[in-house]
């Protein structure tokens, strides 16, 4: 078999589909980046809540965020993370669902972060 001619089979069909839908795939990448960034905000919110710095969130919302993030940590979830290609799909689905559920709370938290970072710092004497 020549190295310049790929083998024919089911994998070739998958590769062809990806090639044909490359533009559609590329259009989804910014959305994935946004989910990743919002997941980091969720983690920051949990840290601030735990430290007592931010308590302006309903308990159900911080619980939902915590459970979603714990699900991501679980290597033996519905689709084990070791399954290449699909192992993180369930994690992404759980996080995306949680993001929709707590979107307003994340916005409030980001507003709080902004006002906190703009507040003048008081120096200890």
PDB file of C-alpha atoms in Angstrom:
ATOM      1  CA  UNK A   1       0.000   0.000   0.000  1.00  0.00           C
ATOM      2  CA  UNK A   2       1.342   3.398  -0.947  1.00  0.00           C
ATOM      3  CA  UNK A   3       1.718   6.030   1.775  1.00  0.00           C
ATOM      4  CA  UNK A   4       0.243   8.674  -0.552  1.00  0.00           C
ATOM      5  CA  UNK A   5      -3.035   6.777  -0.960  1.00  0.00           C
ATOM      6  CA  UNK A   6      -5.075   6.501   2.235  1.00  0.00           C
ATOM      7  CA  UNK A   7      -6.906   3.249   2.941  1.00  0.00           C
ATOM      8  CA  UNK A   8     -10.594   3.191   2.082  1.00  0.00           C
ATOM      9  CA  UNK A   9     -13.138   2.488   4.779  1.00  0.00           C
ATOM     10  CA  UNK A  10     -15.375   3.957   7.461  1.00  0.00           C
ATOM     11  CA  UNK A  11     -12.616   6.182   8.800  1.00  0.00           C
ATOM     12  CA  UNK A  12     -12.215   7.733   5.366  1.00  0.00           C
ATOM     13  CA  UNK A  13     -15.894   8.644   5.381  1.00  0.00           C
ATOM     14  CA  UNK A  14     -15.458  10.333   8.764  1.00  0.00           C
ATOM     15  CA  UNK A  15     -12.417  12.233   7.540  1.00  0.00           C
ATOM     16  CA  UNK A  16     -14.326  13.317   4.434  1.00  0.00           C
ATOM     17  CA  UNK A  17     -17.229  14.565   6.582  1.00  0.00           C
ATOM     18  CA  UNK A  18     -14.876  16.612   8.715  1.00  0.00           C
ATOM     19  CA  UNK A  19     -13.228  18.037   5.622  1.00  0.00           C
ATOM     20  CA  UNK A  20     -16.591  18.922   4.059  1.00  0.00           C
ATOM     21  CA  UNK A  21     -17.879  20.528   7.255  1.00  0.00           C
ATOM     22  CA  UNK A  22     -14.634  22.262   8.268  1.00  0.00           C
ATOM     23  CA  UNK A  23     -16.146  25.738   8.066  1.00  0.00           C
ATOM     24  CA  UNK A  24     -19.070  24.699  10.264  1.00  0.00           C
ATOM     25  CA  UNK A  25     -16.643  23.216  12.800  1.00  0.00           C
ATOM     26  CA  UNK A  26     -14.524  26.371  12.786  1.00  0.00           C
ATOM     27  CA  UNK A  27     -17.628  28.473  13.446  1.00  0.00           C
ATOM     28  CA  UNK A  28     -18.249  26.494  16.651  1.00  0.00           C
ATOM     29  CA  UNK A  29     -14.752  26.974  18.093  1.00  0.00           C
ATOM     30  CA  UNK A  30     -15.445  30.450  19.546  1.00  0.00           C
ATOM     31  CA  UNK A  31     -18.475  28.993  21.349  1.00  0.00           C
ATOM     32  CA  UNK A  32     -16.298  26.302  22.896  1.00  0.00           C
ATOM     33  CA  UNK A  33     -13.811  28.963  23.959  1.00  0.00           C
ATOM     34  CA  UNK A  34     -16.651  30.920  25.569  1.00  0.00           C
ATOM     35  CA  UNK A  35     -17.758  27.828  27.539  1.00  0.00           C
ATOM     36  CA  UNK A  36     -14.164  27.324  28.692  1.00  0.00           C
ATOM     37  CA  UNK A  37     -13.892  30.960  29.823  1.00  0.00           C
ATOM     38  CA  UNK A  38     -17.227  30.812  31.633  1.00  0.00           C
ATOM     39  CA  UNK A  39     -16.139  27.600  33.354  1.00  0.00           C
ATOM     40  CA  UNK A  40     -13.121  29.479  34.716  1.00  0.00           C
ATOM     41  CA  UNK A  41     -15.500  32.182  35.996  1.00  0.00           C
ATOM     42  CA  UNK A  42     -17.609  29.491  37.662  1.00  0.00           C
ATOM     43  CA  UNK A  43     -14.508  28.148  39.402  1.00  0.00           C
ATOM     44  CA  UNK A  44     -13.502  31.648  40.509  1.00  0.00           C
ATOM     45  CA  UNK A  45     -16.996  32.219  41.891  1.00  0.00           C
ATOM     46  CA  UNK A  46     -16.811  29.013  43.945  1.00  0.00           C
ATOM     47  CA  UNK A  47     -13.414  30.069  45.319  1.00  0.00           C
ATOM     48  CA  UNK A  48     -14.722  33.519  46.282  1.00  0.00           C
ATOM     49  CA  UNK A  49     -17.835  31.993  47.833  1.00  0.00           C
ATOM     50  CA  UNK A  50     -15.762  29.532  49.863  1.00  0.00           C
ATOM     51  CA  UNK A  51     -13.433  32.298  51.040  1.00  0.00           C
ATOM     52  CA  UNK A  52     -16.458  34.334  52.146  1.00  0.00           C
ATOM     53  CA  UNK A  53     -15.647  37.171  49.766  1.00  0.00           C
ATOM     54  CA  UNK A  54     -18.746  36.684  47.614  1.00  0.00           C
ATOM     55  CA  UNK A  55     -21.996  35.492  49.189  1.00  0.00           C
ATOM     56  CA  UNK A  56     -24.477  37.346  46.966  1.00  0.00           C
ATOM     57  CA  UNK A  57     -25.615  34.177  45.221  1.00  0.00           C
ATOM     58  CA  UNK A  58     -28.516  31.864  45.990  1.00  0.00           C
ATOM     59  CA  UNK A  59     -27.475  28.601  47.554  1.00  0.00           C
ATOM     60  CA  UNK A  60     -29.101  26.593  44.739  1.00  0.00           C
ATOM     61  CA  UNK A  61     -26.919  28.379  42.167  1.00  0.00           C
ATOM     62  CA  UNK A  62     -23.580  27.902  43.948  1.00  0.00           C
ATOM     63  CA  UNK A  63     -24.576  24.276  44.583  1.00  0.00           C
ATOM     64  CA  UNK A  64     -25.390  23.734  40.899  1.00  0.00           C
ATOM     65  CA  UNK A  65     -22.045  25.240  39.870  1.00  0.00           C
ATOM     66  CA  UNK A  66     -20.172  23.105  42.406  1.00  0.00           C
ATOM     67  CA  UNK A  67     -21.901  19.918  41.295  1.00  0.00           C
ATOM     68  CA  UNK A  68     -21.212  20.647  37.617  1.00  0.00           C
ATOM     69  CA  UNK A  69     -17.527  21.252  38.350  1.00  0.00           C
ATOM     70  CA  UNK A  70     -17.343  18.098  40.475  1.00  0.00           C
ATOM     71  CA  UNK A  71     -18.867  16.145  37.601  1.00  0.00           C
ATOM     72  CA  UNK A  72     -16.017  17.344  35.381  1.00  0.00           C
ATOM     73  CA  UNK A  73     -13.536  15.964  37.931  1.00  0.00           C
ATOM     74  CA  UNK A  74     -15.147  12.526  37.990  1.00  0.00           C
ATOM     75  CA  UNK A  75     -13.162  10.317  35.583  1.00  0.00           C
ATOM     76  CA  UNK A  76     -15.793   7.548  35.702  1.00  0.00           C
ATOM     77  CA  UNK A  77     -18.822   9.585  34.659  1.00  0.00           C
ATOM     78  CA  UNK A  78     -21.376   8.643  31.981  1.00  0.00           C
ATOM     79  CA  UNK A  79     -18.731   8.761  29.245  1.00  0.00           C
ATOM     80  CA  UNK A  80     -15.361   8.001  30.841  1.00  0.00           C
ATOM     81  CA  UNK A  81     -12.788  10.688  30.033  1.00  0.00           C
ATOM     82  CA  UNK A  82     -10.340   8.077  28.724  1.00  0.00           C
ATOM     83  CA  UNK A  83     -12.532   7.465  25.668  1.00  0.00           C
ATOM     84  CA  UNK A  84     -10.718   9.552  23.074  1.00  0.00           C
ATOM     85  CA  UNK A  85     -12.903  11.971  21.186  1.00  0.00           C
ATOM     86  CA  UNK A  86     -16.100  11.595  23.200  1.00  0.00           C
ATOM     87  CA  UNK A  87     -14.921  11.270  26.784  1.00  0.00           C
ATOM     88  CA  UNK A  88     -15.440  14.939  27.541  1.00  0.00           C
ATOM     89  CA  UNK A  89     -18.760  15.379  25.731  1.00  0.00           C
ATOM     90  CA  UNK A  90     -20.830  14.628  28.801  1.00  0.00           C
ATOM     91  CA  UNK A  91     -18.667  16.979  30.868  1.00  0.00           C
ATOM     92  CA  UNK A  92     -19.213  19.758  28.340  1.00  0.00           C
ATOM     93  CA  UNK A  93     -22.942  19.052  28.276  1.00  0.00           C
ATOM     94  CA  UNK A  94     -23.262  19.231  32.064  1.00  0.00           C
ATOM     95  CA  UNK A  95     -21.252  22.466  32.217  1.00  0.00           C
ATOM     96  CA  UNK A  96     -23.224  24.017  29.337  1.00  0.00           C
ATOM     97  CA  UNK A  97     -26.516  23.126  31.044  1.00  0.00           C
ATOM     98  CA  UNK A  98     -25.293  24.617  34.305  1.00  0.00           C
ATOM     99  CA  UNK A  99     -24.142  27.776  32.519  1.00  0.00           C
ATOM    100  CA  UNK A 100     -27.633  28.270  31.112  1.00  0.00           C
ATOM    101  CA  UNK A 101     -29.136  27.641  34.537  1.00  0.00           C
ATOM    102  CA  UNK A 102     -26.949  30.175  36.370  1.00  0.00           C
ATOM    103  CA  UNK A 103     -26.216  32.670  33.582  1.00  0.00           C
ATOM    104  CA  UNK A 104     -27.716  35.636  35.455  1.00  0.00           C
ATOM    105  CA  UNK A 105     -25.795  34.743  38.617  1.00  0.00           C
ATOM    106  CA  UNK A 106     -22.543  34.609  36.623  1.00  0.00           C
ATOM    107  CA  UNK A 107     -23.294  38.049  35.193  1.00  0.00           C
ATOM    108  CA  UNK A 108     -23.885  39.414  38.700  1.00  0.00           C
ATOM    109  CA  UNK A 109     -20.650  37.847  39.889  1.00  0.00           C
ATOM    110  CA  UNK A 110     -18.715  39.414  37.017  1.00  0.00           C
ATOM    111  CA  UNK A 111     -20.258  42.806  37.844  1.00  0.00           C
ATOM    112  CA  UNK A 112     -19.148  42.318  41.452  1.00  0.00           C
ATOM    113  CA  UNK A 113     -15.629  41.417  40.281  1.00  0.00           C
ATOM    114  CA  UNK A 114     -15.493  44.549  38.125  1.00  0.00           C
ATOM    115  CA  UNK A 115     -16.603  46.879  40.910  1.00  0.00           C
ATOM    116  CA  UNK A 116     -14.236  45.179  43.324  1.00  0.00           C
ATOM    117  CA  UNK A 117     -11.256  45.606  40.996  1.00  0.00           C
ATOM    118  CA  UNK A 118     -12.137  49.279  40.429  1.00  0.00           C
ATOM    119  CA  UNK A 119     -12.521  50.094  44.110  1.00  0.00           C
ATOM    120  CA  UNK A 120      -9.628  52.111  45.585  1.00  0.00           C
ATOM    121  CA  UNK A 121      -7.246  50.059  47.667  1.00  0.00           C
ATOM    122  CA  UNK A 122      -6.848  51.027  51.304  1.00  0.00           C
ATOM    123  CA  UNK A 123      -3.275  50.655  52.466  1.00  0.00           C
ATOM    124  CA  UNK A 124      -2.570  49.326  55.952  1.00  0.00           C
ATOM    125  CA  UNK A 125      -0.425  51.615  58.080  1.00  0.00           C
TER     126      UNK A 125
END
